[in-house]
Structures are given as C-alpha cells and as structure tokens.
C-alpha cells in the first residue's frame, strides 16, 4: 500500500479540518448537494430535449471539486476537463447561468456558445471547461507559471481524468513543472473508466497513476476521494508545497461516476461495468451520504436541517431551469461576436483588414 | 440490393478488407469492446478478435504515429479518430510523418494508412469538436482526402482507401451514420478521384462534398418544383485527388456554379474549386462562381443557432436565385 494512503476516518482531525466551524462543515455538504441536484435537473431536461450535444455528469464525484475548491484563496486558480459542472458550482458560479448555458441561451455563462463542456468564469479564477482530453493540462502549467511570474503566492489546480493521463502532453507538463518549480497541482479524478475503457485496459499501473510523478521528482499522493475531509487534508499539503516551495504535486483521488460517460452512454450499466458495481458505490461510497452521516454524528446537523437544505436546493435548481427556459437564444448575428477582442471593441486593429469571409 | 445504414456500409467495408488482407487492422479509442463510440465498428472485435481490432488509450499522437510506423512495414492500419477534431493532438504524425515520409525518402517508403472518423458540425458539441478538417488536410501534398455522402459511396470509397498505398484521410459524419441507402450485395470499389453526378439538370451546377451534397440535393428539389430551375448536383466524393474533369464538365453544361461547403469559407475546399473553375472554365461562366459555406466563426454550441451556421437548402436556393 502506498505510504500516503491513510484511512479516511483520520482526516476529521487534520489541521485544516479540525477548526472548521459548524457552518463551514454544513456548507461543504450543501455544496455537494447543490452540484448533485443541479445535475439531476439538467439530466431531466436534457432527456426532455431541451439541450443539445453531450451531457457529462459529475454525480458521485462531488466531494473532490467541493473539497479542493473549498481551500482556494484569491491567488489560486482552477482548470478542468469537460466534466465541469461540479467545479463550476464549487467556485461559485450560479445555477442560472450554468443551466442557461446547457439550454444554449444567451444568458448562459458562455452566452450559449460553449455548452456543457465549456463553462468559464475567470472572475472566479475558473478557467474552464475543456473538451479535448488533457488539453487543459499545459494550461494548468501556464496558470502556475503566470502565478509565479507575477510573484504571487498561489497555486493552479488542474483536474484531469484517469484516461487523460495517457496523453503525452501530461508528461511534458510534469517535466516542466518540476524543472521550473511551478506551483501546479494535478488532480487526477480516477473514476476507474475512460468512456467504456476500464483503468486496467488503458494504463500500465504499478502502485497508482499518481506514482508516475516520481519519474519527474514530483511529490504525489493517492487518496480516497469519497471523504471530503480527506480531499481537503491531502490537497492542503499540496497547496502548502506550492505556496512555500513553489513545487508541483500530483494527487490521485479514487472516485466513481454513477451515470454513463455522457448521457448517451448506454453501455455503462451491465456493459463495460456491472450493475452491482454501480450499486455498491452508491450504497457504500457515496460522498454525500458519507459526509451527511458524519455531520449527523458530529451533531453539526440534524435530519430536519438536512431536509430543509434539500428543499432549498431543489427550489434553486428548479428555478434555474425556469430561468433557462425563459431566457432568449443568442441571435445568429452574435455568432461573430467574441471571436476577436479587437473586432468586438472596434479598435483600430479591429477595423483594419477583413476578419470574416462570408459571401 | 439491401437498404443499410451508412455506419454499416463502412462496417461491411472493414469486415471484407479484414478478411481479404491479413495486414488490415482497425485501431482506435473504443473501437473494439465498446463497438465504436458511434457503432461504426460494431461486432468486429467479437468476430475478428484483439489482433485485428484494437482498443487504445487516449493517446492520439502515439497511436496514429504507431499506425504510420506500422504502415512503413506494410501493415494497413485503419485508425479511428473518435472525432476528426482530435487530429489536432496528432497533427505532427499526420502532417509531417504520414504526409512527408514518402517524399523525403525519395519514394523509398510508403505509408498505406487510413485515418478515419466523423468530421462535421451540426451536433451542438461546441467549437473543439466540430471541425471539418478536409481543407486543412487537402492542403498537404502527400495526403489524400475523401468524403462520403451516402452509404454506397462510404463503402466503395473505404475499400479503395484501405487498398490505396498512400495515406488516406477519410471524412465521415455523425449526422449521416444513421442514414440508409442501397448497397449491393456483390463487391464493388469506388476509385478515389472520381466525382459522382447525383442529380442531372441544365441550369446551374451545385458542387459539394459530404453532408453538403444532401443539402444541395434538397435545394435542387425545391428549385425544380418551385422555381423551375434544374440543377446538376455534383458530389466530389474525393477532395484530393480531385475530379477536375467532372467539375469542368458540369460547369460547361450549365454555365453557373454554386458551391455548397460545410468548411468555413477561408481556404475551404470550395475556394479551391472556385479557383479551378476560374482558371479553366472562365469563358464558360455566365455568372461569377457563388459559394454557400458555414458561417465564418468557431462552431457555436446553441442548438437553436448552430443549424443556421451550416449551409441550409434555403441559403443555397437564395444564392441560386440571385445568379439566375
Ligand atoms: C483528444 C481527445 N480524444 C478523445 C476524446 C473523446 N473522449 C472524451 S472524454 C473521453 C474519456 C476520458 O476519460 P477520463 O480522462 O477518465 O475522464 P472521465 O470522463 O472519466 O471524467 C474520451 C475518450 C476527446 N474529447 N479528446
Ligand atoms: Mg475516468
């Protein structure tokens, strides 16, 4: 067993967790519940034909986005792949703009231009939402480089999947992160499948995926992603390493997605994975159930309070669908907005030469 | 003749070529055990096993480069890109290795590889997943580029592509995979470089490739029934090599050309066709060559707007009426 693996029950007493106020603890739970409810509502309306394209659900993995992002300070930044709704809500994006984006409405976070896979909120240090597998990993490196260049004490949290680790650019990035002492934290969300391919069928693994960091003298950790306390404790160590030594870290969180790769993935139940496996994770490893029970045991929350939160969140998510439904679509002319800064602002540069070539 | 889906026409081509030639191997993400993300390779792994149908990790640069290397030894890898848009990750392997190795070795090395997958917008998957790279790749001497609009063409062209001794970039379309069409039981091959006149008319030539052919055909029907205009619809089928003769022939017949192209206009395939007509049939034209392309911006996600970014029959008709 890797030296960094510790039983999850130890983490409530980690320094970063033991001083959490009751309110802060409940907020962690609440944020996980918001992500799940938002996506359940999104799924309902996706199935009703309100959205196009793909819908990749994060349900089952909520503790990772919520736990990591809960530690972020002003100079910390986040970037992730296409399974991006959880991270978006965790950094504080509103359900309305997120739902409207799924509907392809002008009020969406990307004005209906990006869709489910391409959420962005630079004002919240959230740099997307990236559709090309591992395409975000050198961008995470670049955020870290920028942080260091500007002389700030911060880190870039760059999320990727267990399938994404086999893109070459991940290793080019790790080498540079180590070579140049860049404060990037690669967070591998190992949900055991990349589409229909199990980890064993896609990757050569010795101890775990994160261990590949050793080749670059980068510190790494393997942790249980189902416990939000553990996620926070392990991430905090990486953040401190970034702040104090400007050194990178690779963290691998074990987790699980309950739904298919995207909603279109019909084979996830009984195809490439057994239905019993999904049920087992839901029953024994659900991050929300686990943390709710913990908070009940800590007497941080009562069953009634939990239900009240549930009701509030349901109202918030339903409202976001209503908001999305009632919002206007972008106009056809708006296709040409947001392509070039200079053209949008009609600067001298934007008025010189032809930019668009319609006939 | 059997009425089968576009995806199954491709599937038949793979099965027949796997059986015919022991060097043919299918490679890509989810092509084997999952039956292909779009079910194009369904059943083949079950039938032919790991050796002939191989799943890969998400490592496009490596598995396409692997295919190029293996093709140098005479294998005939048929490599799926889940989306042609992901070719960007493997661009060096495609452009510099597959595209240049024969030339730079003075003809000593051949690269009989097929790289294939869907290359289309129109499914609301956003700008990163909606590229139509036939013009990017067609611009590289050394590469061949093919684009099939119907099940019949898909099968015949794929068989030719697999037997071809040069690297062939095969453009499919997720919006066409479910389309049905007649495909004969007996074997046939459609040579690369031969266009197909899909509809005969006399008043205007609509020239297109891929799904835009279907858009042109719809427009032609309406032009005939509502405007009494008879259109030739020429399906290029192959971008490089290009059937210039067929292009010139239809233009010399109708004296008017409207090019329908899901590429963006800037250096799109239609820009090359337009130059060809200008250079070789200028005196035959009664009107300037007109184009209907995708609106010139990254692909918008919004399901309400994206369909209008691609060429529509309405836009084609409008263009034709302006010429008449
Ligand atoms: C370069 C590239 N190749 C392939 C794809 C198609 N694709 C999208 S997600 C995915 C699986 C990724 O799995 P993983 O990294 O484990 O992330 P997860 O979906 O489990 O969150 C694949 C093959 C893509 N988007 N980009
Ligand atoms: Mg995964």
XYZ file of C-alpha atoms and ligand atoms in Angstrom:
710
model
C 0.000 0.000 0.000
C 1.390 3.425 -0.869
C 2.794 5.290 2.073
C 0.474 8.236 1.617
C -2.702 6.229 1.925
C -4.319 6.663 5.312
C -7.724 5.505 6.440
C -10.276 8.146 5.702
C -11.546 8.289 9.272
C -8.316 10.009 10.305
C -8.952 13.183 8.403
C -11.525 14.978 10.505
C -8.660 15.822 12.836
C -6.348 17.101 10.158
C -5.361 20.691 10.978
C -7.266 22.068 8.026
C -10.475 20.335 9.144
C -10.461 20.344 12.933
C -11.064 24.055 13.238
C -13.897 24.208 10.742
C -16.961 25.858 12.204
C -20.271 24.054 12.091
C -21.397 26.416 9.384
C -18.357 25.679 7.275
C -18.910 21.954 7.627
C -22.519 22.247 6.616
C -21.527 24.392 3.682
C -19.302 21.587 2.391
C -22.270 19.250 2.468
C -24.565 21.808 0.967
C -22.229 22.498 -1.956
C -22.030 18.804 -2.789
C -25.815 18.580 -2.655
C -26.160 21.604 -4.938
C -23.987 20.009 -7.589
C -25.939 16.787 -7.475
C -29.332 18.444 -7.608
C -28.282 20.796 -10.378
C -27.201 17.861 -12.490
C -30.304 15.837 -11.729
C -32.397 18.697 -13.014
C -30.106 19.119 -16.004
C -30.485 15.414 -16.791
C -34.259 15.674 -16.642
C -34.355 18.490 -19.153
C -31.640 17.001 -21.318
C -33.836 13.940 -21.644
C -36.757 16.218 -22.424
C -34.841 17.547 -25.412
C -34.035 20.986 -24.044
C -30.292 20.693 -24.661
C -28.010 19.540 -27.434
C -24.667 17.812 -27.579
C -23.234 15.858 -24.694
C -24.012 15.957 -21.002
C -21.240 14.534 -18.802
C -22.482 14.186 -15.254
C -20.247 14.576 -12.208
C -22.621 12.795 -9.855
C -20.638 10.568 -7.467
C -17.513 12.740 -7.592
C -18.806 15.885 -5.851
C -16.511 15.654 -2.816
C -13.454 16.279 -4.984
C -14.494 19.573 -6.542
C -16.025 20.802 -3.300
C -13.169 19.699 -1.055
C -10.374 21.090 -3.211
C -12.076 24.344 -4.141
C -13.055 24.996 -0.516
C -9.344 25.623 0.160
C -8.814 28.140 -2.595
C -7.553 31.605 -1.826
C -7.515 34.696 -4.029
C -4.408 33.645 -5.931
C -5.417 30.054 -6.537
C -6.831 29.038 -9.884
C -8.807 26.115 -11.259
C -8.986 24.445 -14.641
C -10.627 21.174 -15.597
C -11.920 18.999 -18.433
C -15.423 18.673 -19.922
C -16.980 17.100 -16.805
C -17.017 20.600 -15.439
C -20.343 21.438 -13.776
C -19.195 20.445 -10.304
C -16.081 22.591 -10.313
C -18.082 25.481 -11.755
C -20.673 25.465 -8.999
C -17.984 24.888 -6.386
C -16.114 28.061 -7.372
C -19.341 29.989 -7.009
C -20.855 30.131 -10.462
C -24.625 30.473 -10.304
C -27.000 27.697 -11.226
C -28.878 30.067 -13.515
C -26.007 30.893 -15.823
C -24.863 27.268 -15.781
C -28.282 25.871 -16.633
C -28.875 28.523 -19.281
C -25.593 27.510 -20.930
C -26.849 23.938 -21.210
C -30.010 25.234 -22.864
C -27.831 27.209 -25.288
C -29.273 30.518 -24.150
C -27.736 33.976 -24.413
C -27.878 34.270 -20.612
C -25.578 31.255 -20.198
C -22.115 31.603 -18.701
C -20.628 31.395 -22.201
C -23.605 33.093 -23.885
C -24.732 29.747 -25.279
C -21.534 29.438 -27.273
C -19.649 26.817 -25.308
C -22.224 24.372 -23.950
C -21.861 21.800 -21.189
C -18.174 21.100 -21.748
C -17.095 24.725 -21.922
C -18.010 26.647 -18.786
C -15.742 29.547 -17.825
C -15.624 32.172 -15.059
C -12.261 33.972 -15.000
C -13.664 36.346 -12.364
C -13.793 33.319 -10.073
C -10.362 32.047 -11.127
C -12.129 29.322 -13.079
C -10.560 28.762 -16.494
C -12.855 26.063 -17.892
C -14.256 23.580 -19.040
C -12.104 21.904 -21.808
C -13.361 19.407 -24.373
C -10.125 17.955 -25.679
C -8.833 15.260 -23.349
C -5.762 16.598 -21.469
C -5.811 19.843 -23.451
C -6.181 21.684 -20.167
C -3.069 20.172 -18.598
C -0.471 22.518 -20.116
C -2.857 25.398 -19.485
C -2.751 24.478 -15.811
C 1.017 24.640 -16.070
C 0.659 28.058 -17.653
C -1.557 29.314 -14.853
C 1.100 28.204 -12.382
C 3.805 29.864 -14.434
C 1.774 33.065 -14.512
C 1.222 32.985 -10.758
C 4.916 32.553 -10.132
C 5.925 35.121 -12.739
C 3.718 37.699 -11.085
C 5.320 36.938 -7.738
C 2.069 35.744 -6.163
C 1.646 33.076 -3.545
C -0.841 30.781 -5.184
C -1.385 27.523 -6.990
C -3.079 26.205 -10.084
C -5.362 23.243 -9.530
C -5.588 21.298 -12.762
C -8.079 18.434 -12.865
C -7.877 15.512 -15.244
C -9.332 12.033 -15.612
C -7.754 8.606 -15.348
C -7.969 8.351 -19.128
C -6.375 11.728 -19.731
C -3.149 10.631 -18.048
C -2.146 8.816 -21.216
C -1.800 11.932 -23.325
C 1.835 12.816 -23.855
C 1.315 16.452 -23.018
C 0.688 15.481 -19.378
C 4.290 14.299 -19.079
C 5.725 17.227 -20.968
C 3.897 19.381 -18.446
C 5.071 17.411 -15.422
C 8.661 17.629 -16.535
C 8.416 21.377 -16.954
C 6.531 21.818 -13.699
C 9.380 20.125 -11.878
C 12.188 21.642 -13.942
C 10.919 25.180 -13.450
C 9.494 24.747 -9.918
C 5.956 25.668 -10.841
C 3.115 25.640 -8.292
C 0.719 23.411 -10.187
C -1.344 20.658 -8.584
C -2.538 17.977 -10.957
C -5.629 16.364 -9.513
C -6.411 13.035 -11.162
C -10.039 12.138 -10.595
C -9.758 8.398 -11.003
C -13.316 7.211 -11.557
C -11.922 3.967 -12.977
C -13.213 4.390 -16.510
C -12.458 6.498 -19.514
C -15.645 6.111 -21.505
C -16.048 2.336 -21.826
C -12.445 1.522 -21.022
C -11.501 0.406 -17.530
C -8.295 1.662 -15.971
C -6.676 -1.760 -16.386
C -7.335 -1.700 -20.111
C -5.892 1.763 -20.684
C -2.991 2.210 -18.302
C 0.024 0.386 -17.002
C -0.156 0.865 -13.263
C 2.409 -0.020 -10.657
C 1.067 1.423 -7.419
C -1.228 4.016 -8.907
C -1.370 6.621 -11.635
C -0.091 9.451 -9.469
C 3.082 7.493 -8.866
C 4.118 8.289 -12.417
C 5.095 11.678 -10.948
C 8.131 10.042 -9.373
C 9.801 9.949 -12.763
C 9.893 13.744 -12.599
C 10.746 14.029 -8.900
C 7.301 15.439 -8.287
C 5.584 14.664 -4.971
C 2.402 12.681 -5.208
C -0.399 11.266 -3.121
C -3.103 8.681 -3.542
C -6.243 9.363 -1.560
C -9.829 8.359 -1.086
C -11.962 10.932 -2.839
C -15.229 9.919 -1.215
C -14.425 11.729 2.038
C -14.434 15.473 1.674
C -12.294 15.824 4.815
C -9.648 13.621 3.272
C -9.803 15.533 -0.005
C -9.195 18.755 1.902
C -6.394 17.397 4.034
C -4.461 15.939 1.137
C -4.989 18.957 -1.086
C -3.905 21.297 1.687
C -0.493 19.626 1.807
C -0.089 20.164 -1.901
C -1.155 23.795 -1.599
C 1.407 24.399 1.125
C 4.083 22.828 -1.039
C 3.047 25.156 -3.852
C 2.919 28.262 -1.648
C 6.093 27.634 0.292
C 8.340 25.787 -2.113
C 6.740 26.545 -5.443
C 6.751 22.819 -6.118
C 4.183 20.799 -8.065
C 2.159 17.839 -6.777
C 0.136 15.086 -8.366
C -2.823 13.876 -6.341
C -4.928 10.921 -7.375
C -8.377 10.680 -5.832
C -10.244 7.444 -6.098
C -13.816 8.146 -7.038
C -16.703 6.875 -9.159
C -19.235 8.224 -11.602
C -22.750 6.863 -11.242
C -24.007 7.728 -14.685
C -22.593 6.877 -18.082
C -19.622 8.660 -19.573
C -22.182 11.006 -21.029
C -25.923 10.586 -21.015
C -25.623 8.932 -24.440
C -23.516 6.084 -22.980
C -25.993 3.220 -22.942
C -23.405 0.567 -22.161
C -22.348 1.711 -18.728
C -24.894 -0.463 -16.941
C -24.133 -4.091 -17.428
C -21.920 -3.404 -20.444
C -18.402 -2.451 -19.513
C -19.223 -2.415 -15.816
C -21.557 -4.473 -13.715
C -24.714 -3.012 -12.320
C -23.747 -4.392 -8.900
C -20.578 -2.353 -9.014
C -22.546 0.866 -9.533
C -24.936 -0.068 -6.742
C -22.070 -0.878 -4.409
C -20.532 2.537 -4.909
C -23.845 4.267 -4.426
C -24.518 2.341 -1.220
C -21.079 2.264 0.361
C -19.088 5.103 -1.110
C -21.448 7.961 -1.764
C -19.664 11.182 -0.783
C -22.852 12.961 0.191
C -24.249 10.112 2.282
C -20.884 9.600 3.954
C -20.486 13.244 4.851
C -24.084 13.660 5.907
C -23.701 10.754 8.317
C -20.504 12.202 9.613
C -22.126 15.557 10.267
C -25.049 13.842 11.955
C -22.572 12.008 14.177
C -20.710 15.234 14.869
C -24.067 16.793 15.683
C -23.250 19.518 13.191
C -26.576 18.971 11.512
C -29.954 17.377 12.219
C -32.096 15.335 9.876
C -34.564 18.228 9.745
C -31.863 20.705 8.800
C -30.674 18.342 6.109
C -34.159 18.166 4.659
C -34.516 21.918 4.770
C -31.294 22.298 2.796
C -32.514 19.723 0.335
C -35.707 21.693 -0.208
C -33.866 24.977 -0.680
C -31.525 23.469 -3.199
C -34.316 21.829 -5.100
C -36.033 25.197 -5.386
C -32.785 26.794 -6.557
C -32.241 24.133 -9.229
C -35.851 24.203 -10.427
C -35.646 27.956 -10.633
C -32.514 27.702 -12.765
C -34.397 25.546 -15.267
C -37.213 28.072 -15.360
C -34.686 30.865 -15.863
C -33.038 28.935 -18.683
C -36.342 28.107 -20.318
C -37.467 31.718 -20.308
C -34.152 33.169 -21.495
C -33.643 34.117 -25.150
C -31.431 32.239 -27.552
C -28.414 34.026 -28.959
C -29.066 35.706 -32.296
C -27.494 34.360 -35.468
C -25.566 37.624 -35.804
C -23.974 37.034 -32.394
C -22.035 34.168 -33.965
C -19.466 36.777 -34.956
C -19.134 38.319 -31.509
C -16.411 37.107 -29.179
C -14.152 35.819 -31.943
C -11.661 38.709 -31.817
C -11.118 41.150 -28.979
C -10.139 43.914 -31.402
C -13.210 43.472 -33.545
C -15.566 43.339 -30.547
C -14.117 46.603 -29.248
C -13.836 48.109 -32.725
C -10.308 49.248 -32.011
C -8.038 50.486 -34.774
C -6.694 46.942 -35.112
C -10.221 45.606 -35.273
C -11.147 47.947 -38.090
C -8.115 47.232 -40.233
C -8.346 44.443 -42.795
C -11.080 41.911 -43.281
C -11.764 39.447 -40.459
C -14.747 37.386 -41.597
C -15.176 35.868 -45.010
C -18.795 35.247 -45.686
C -20.016 35.504 -49.200
C -29.780 -4.549 -53.042
C -30.005 -4.100 -49.320
C -31.008 -0.872 -47.632
C -28.410 -0.307 -44.919
C -27.095 2.444 -42.677
C -24.026 4.484 -43.564
C -22.256 3.111 -40.477
C -22.980 -0.460 -41.545
C -21.755 0.196 -45.051
C -18.432 1.205 -43.521
C -18.603 -1.782 -41.223
C -19.001 -4.098 -44.223
C -16.012 -2.496 -45.909
C -13.888 -3.154 -42.806
C -15.060 -6.749 -42.475
C -14.433 -7.527 -46.137
C -10.985 -5.960 -46.126
C -10.018 -7.650 -42.843
C -10.930 -10.980 -44.432
C -9.219 -10.215 -47.709
C -5.922 -8.880 -46.377
C -4.174 -10.091 -43.208
C -2.380 -6.742 -42.936
C -5.559 -4.775 -42.302
C -6.020 -3.833 -38.653
C -8.549 -1.477 -37.019
C -7.143 0.714 -34.251
C -8.611 3.446 -32.069
C -10.388 4.509 -28.893
C -13.372 2.309 -28.050
C -13.382 0.655 -31.483
C -13.194 -2.908 -30.147
C -15.016 -3.865 -26.953
C -17.354 -0.853 -26.959
C -18.185 -1.375 -30.675
C -17.115 2.185 -31.509
C -18.368 5.422 -29.988
C -20.736 5.679 -32.962
C -21.111 1.939 -33.507
C -19.293 2.008 -36.808
C -17.136 -0.971 -35.852
C -19.827 -2.908 -34.009
C -19.391 -6.651 -33.875
C -15.970 -6.640 -35.497
C -13.920 -7.220 -32.345
C -16.198 -10.077 -31.383
C -15.762 -11.605 -34.796
C -12.085 -10.922 -35.505
C -10.538 -10.556 -32.062
C -7.845 -8.442 -30.449
C -5.286 -8.826 -33.181
C -7.398 -7.271 -35.912
C -9.464 -4.807 -33.863
C -7.583 -2.967 -31.163
C -8.630 -0.559 -28.424
C -6.131 2.126 -27.476
C -5.638 4.510 -24.588
C -6.429 8.184 -25.226
C -3.102 8.846 -26.927
C -3.857 10.054 -30.442
C -0.334 11.190 -31.272
C 1.066 7.815 -30.252
C -1.480 5.525 -31.852
C -1.561 7.438 -35.124
C 2.217 7.563 -35.169
C 2.183 3.842 -34.409
C -0.070 3.322 -37.408
C 2.263 5.316 -39.621
C 5.251 3.320 -38.427
C 3.481 0.001 -38.912
C 2.351 1.017 -42.381
C 6.008 1.517 -43.323
C 6.398 -2.240 -42.735
C 3.408 -2.966 -44.942
C 0.587 -3.173 -42.441
C -2.628 -1.401 -43.450
C -3.828 0.262 -40.279
C -7.297 1.787 -40.364
C -7.263 4.226 -37.499
C -10.341 5.787 -35.991
C -10.349 9.251 -34.561
C -13.437 9.405 -32.375
C -13.808 12.876 -33.879
C -11.609 14.216 -36.650
C -11.386 17.300 -34.445
C -8.978 15.349 -32.216
C -6.495 15.149 -35.077
C -5.063 18.365 -33.689
C -3.458 16.284 -30.937
C -1.747 14.107 -33.566
C -1.008 16.722 -36.166
C 2.712 16.106 -36.349
C 2.173 12.422 -37.031
C -0.372 13.096 -39.743
C 1.231 16.043 -41.495
C 4.934 15.538 -41.040
C 5.157 11.787 -40.811
C 2.306 10.297 -42.835
C 2.306 13.207 -45.263
C 6.003 13.672 -45.945
C 7.805 10.390 -45.422
C 7.449 9.102 -48.969
C 8.740 12.302 -50.477
C 11.606 12.783 -48.100
C 12.769 9.218 -48.606
C 12.839 9.743 -52.335
C 9.988 7.273 -52.729
C 11.653 4.515 -50.708
C 8.984 4.368 -48.020
C 5.228 4.036 -48.437
C 2.535 4.790 -45.930
C -0.653 2.866 -46.694
C -2.646 4.095 -43.710
C -6.287 5.171 -43.442
C -7.249 7.672 -40.769
C -10.995 7.984 -40.421
C -13.813 9.310 -38.285
C -16.560 11.906 -38.186
C -15.672 15.416 -39.332
C -18.707 17.601 -39.006
C -20.509 20.352 -37.196
C -24.198 20.387 -36.508
C -24.417 18.288 -33.359
C -24.050 21.010 -30.725
C -20.813 19.729 -29.309
C -19.029 23.047 -29.374
C -16.124 24.500 -31.296
C -13.481 21.998 -30.153
C -15.482 19.047 -31.502
C -16.939 20.474 -34.699
C -14.057 20.989 -37.077
C -14.221 19.990 -40.744
C -10.516 19.484 -41.492
C -10.779 18.240 -45.099
C -9.430 21.578 -46.283
C -6.581 21.611 -43.748
C -5.506 18.148 -44.844
C -6.278 18.613 -48.518
C -3.725 21.405 -48.466
C -0.917 18.908 -47.804
C 0.598 17.259 -50.894
C 1.251 13.681 -49.836
C -2.099 13.186 -48.150
C -5.311 12.070 -49.847
C -8.696 13.214 -48.601
C -12.047 11.522 -49.117
C -15.548 12.477 -48.017
C -18.553 10.197 -48.409
C -22.164 11.413 -48.502
C -24.064 8.130 -48.887
C -23.812 4.547 -47.616
C -22.993 3.315 -51.124
C -20.133 5.758 -51.509
C -18.913 5.197 -47.965
C -18.409 1.502 -48.567
C -16.892 1.746 -52.015
C -14.566 4.579 -51.115
C -13.464 2.952 -47.870
C -12.440 -0.206 -49.681
C -10.448 1.850 -52.151
C -8.881 3.831 -49.311
C -7.759 0.693 -47.483
C -6.192 -0.743 -50.650
C -4.553 2.547 -51.559
C -0.818 2.729 -50.988
C -0.825 6.329 -49.772
C -2.195 7.861 -46.556
C -5.931 8.477 -46.951
C -7.841 10.803 -44.623
C -11.437 9.598 -44.630
C -14.111 12.075 -43.533
C -17.354 10.682 -42.160
C -20.229 12.446 -40.448
C -22.114 11.681 -37.238
C -25.280 13.111 -38.806
C -25.030 10.634 -41.676
C -24.211 7.449 -39.745
C -27.884 6.551 -39.344
C -28.880 7.362 -42.949
C -29.967 4.391 -45.016
C -29.141 3.741 -48.620
C -28.903 0.968 -51.182
C -25.718 -1.068 -51.070
C -25.259 -4.023 -53.444
C -24.501 -7.486 -52.149
C -21.666 -8.019 -54.613
C -18.280 -6.430 -54.130
C -17.559 -3.024 -55.628
C -14.917 -0.364 -55.248
C -15.156 3.343 -55.938
C -11.812 4.692 -57.086
C -10.517 7.823 -55.397
C -10.611 10.877 -57.625
C -13.954 10.183 -59.296
C -16.834 12.537 -58.604
C -20.457 11.469 -58.928
C -23.266 13.400 -60.565
C -26.044 12.802 -58.056
C -28.705 14.741 -59.959
C -28.932 15.942 -63.509
C -30.043 19.400 -64.515
C -29.171 22.053 -67.037
C -29.485 25.450 -65.371
C -26.990 25.529 -62.531
C -24.289 23.303 -61.024
C -24.370 22.672 -57.296
C -20.998 21.252 -56.304
C -20.482 19.779 -52.844
C -18.965 17.036 -50.725
C -20.089 15.134 -47.634
C -23.348 16.106 -45.998
C -23.482 19.306 -48.065
C -24.361 17.045 -51.006
C -27.643 16.199 -49.272
C -28.227 19.894 -48.601
C -27.633 20.588 -52.291
C -29.981 17.787 -53.326
C -32.749 19.173 -51.140
C -32.202 22.620 -52.553
C -32.270 21.191 -56.085
C -35.636 19.566 -55.469
C -37.156 22.810 -54.289
C -35.548 24.746 -57.118
C -37.169 22.342 -59.564
C -40.602 22.231 -58.001
C -40.961 25.867 -57.015
C -38.716 27.804 -59.369
C -38.486 25.621 -62.425
C -34.701 25.609 -62.157
C -32.956 22.330 -62.911
C -29.721 21.809 -61.029
C -26.845 19.438 -61.600
C -25.649 18.192 -58.224
C -22.050 17.040 -58.344
C -20.686 15.111 -55.359
C -16.895 15.440 -55.318
C -16.501 12.325 -53.099
C -12.773 12.762 -53.181
C -11.121 16.088 -52.365
C -7.582 15.085 -53.227
C -7.272 13.607 -55.802
C -9.952 15.870 -57.241
C -12.056 15.066 -60.293
C -11.484 18.332 -62.105
C -12.886 16.975 -65.330
C -16.268 16.352 -63.759
C -16.280 19.859 -62.303
C -15.444 21.457 -65.620
C -17.949 19.293 -67.452
C -20.914 20.343 -65.332
C -19.894 23.996 -65.391
C -19.532 23.924 -69.168
C -23.016 22.489 -69.348
C -24.870 24.863 -67.011
C -22.593 27.931 -67.100
C -23.379 28.658 -63.455
C -21.861 27.208 -60.301
C -22.912 27.410 -56.673
C -20.521 25.616 -54.354
C -22.006 24.198 -51.161
C -19.400 23.565 -48.483
C -19.558 22.908 -44.728
C -15.995 24.213 -44.467
C -15.530 27.784 -43.382
C -15.066 29.921 -46.490
C -11.437 30.974 -45.942
C -9.421 28.466 -47.980
C -12.288 25.997 -47.720
C -12.494 23.185 -50.268
C -14.881 25.378 -52.254
C -12.215 28.073 -52.535
C -10.039 25.594 -54.421
C -12.965 24.512 -56.617
C -13.713 28.138 -57.337
C -10.121 28.779 -58.391
C -10.210 25.695 -60.598
C -13.317 26.917 -62.396
C -11.912 30.414 -62.774
C -8.630 29.136 -64.142
C -10.039 26.578 -66.533
C -13.617 27.496 -67.396
C -13.786 31.253 -67.078
C -15.157 31.711 -70.574
C -17.919 29.219 -69.940
C -19.342 31.128 -66.984
C -22.462 33.272 -67.290
C -22.140 34.439 -63.694
C -19.455 34.572 -61.031
C -18.992 31.381 -59.024
C -21.002 31.616 -55.799
C -20.430 29.826 -52.503
C -22.540 28.752 -49.543
C -20.243 27.845 -46.645
C -20.504 27.573 -42.873
C -20.714 30.992 -41.270
C -17.171 32.140 -40.621
C -16.725 31.807 -36.867
C -15.988 28.955 -34.453
C -18.890 26.488 -34.162
C -21.496 27.868 -31.786
C -22.986 25.436 -29.267
C -26.523 26.751 -29.054
C -28.821 24.106 -30.557
C -31.130 26.877 -31.758
C -28.412 28.638 -33.714
C -25.872 26.056 -34.825
C -28.075 24.587 -37.580
C -28.092 28.026 -39.197
C -24.318 28.242 -39.107
C -24.087 25.359 -41.583
C -25.249 25.629 -45.198
C -29.021 25.129 -45.446
C -31.151 24.420 -48.513
C -32.689 27.881 -48.055
C -29.322 29.607 -48.290
C -28.444 27.563 -51.371
C -31.735 28.473 -53.055
C -31.265 32.134 -52.249
C -27.819 32.072 -53.846
C -29.050 30.281 -56.948
C -31.934 32.705 -57.416
C -29.510 35.613 -57.234
C -27.479 34.108 -60.077
C -30.392 33.354 -62.350
C -8.093 14.244 -27.567
C -9.387 13.615 -27.271
N -9.545 12.302 -27.513
C -10.726 11.698 -27.259
C -11.780 12.402 -26.765
C -13.093 11.707 -26.506
N -13.259 11.497 -25.090
C -13.875 12.413 -24.339
S -13.861 12.022 -22.759
C -13.038 10.595 -23.011
C -12.713 9.728 -21.851
C -11.902 10.434 -20.818
O -11.844 9.698 -19.635
P -11.196 10.243 -18.294
O -9.976 11.030 -18.597
O -11.053 9.102 -17.390
O -12.261 11.275 -17.722
P -13.753 10.992 -17.224
O -14.616 11.058 -18.445
O -13.788 9.676 -16.566
O -14.080 12.120 -16.319
C -12.788 10.431 -24.364
C -12.120 9.279 -24.970
C -11.592 13.792 -26.549
N -12.588 14.568 -26.100
N -10.395 14.368 -26.790
Mg -12.301 8.470 -15.861
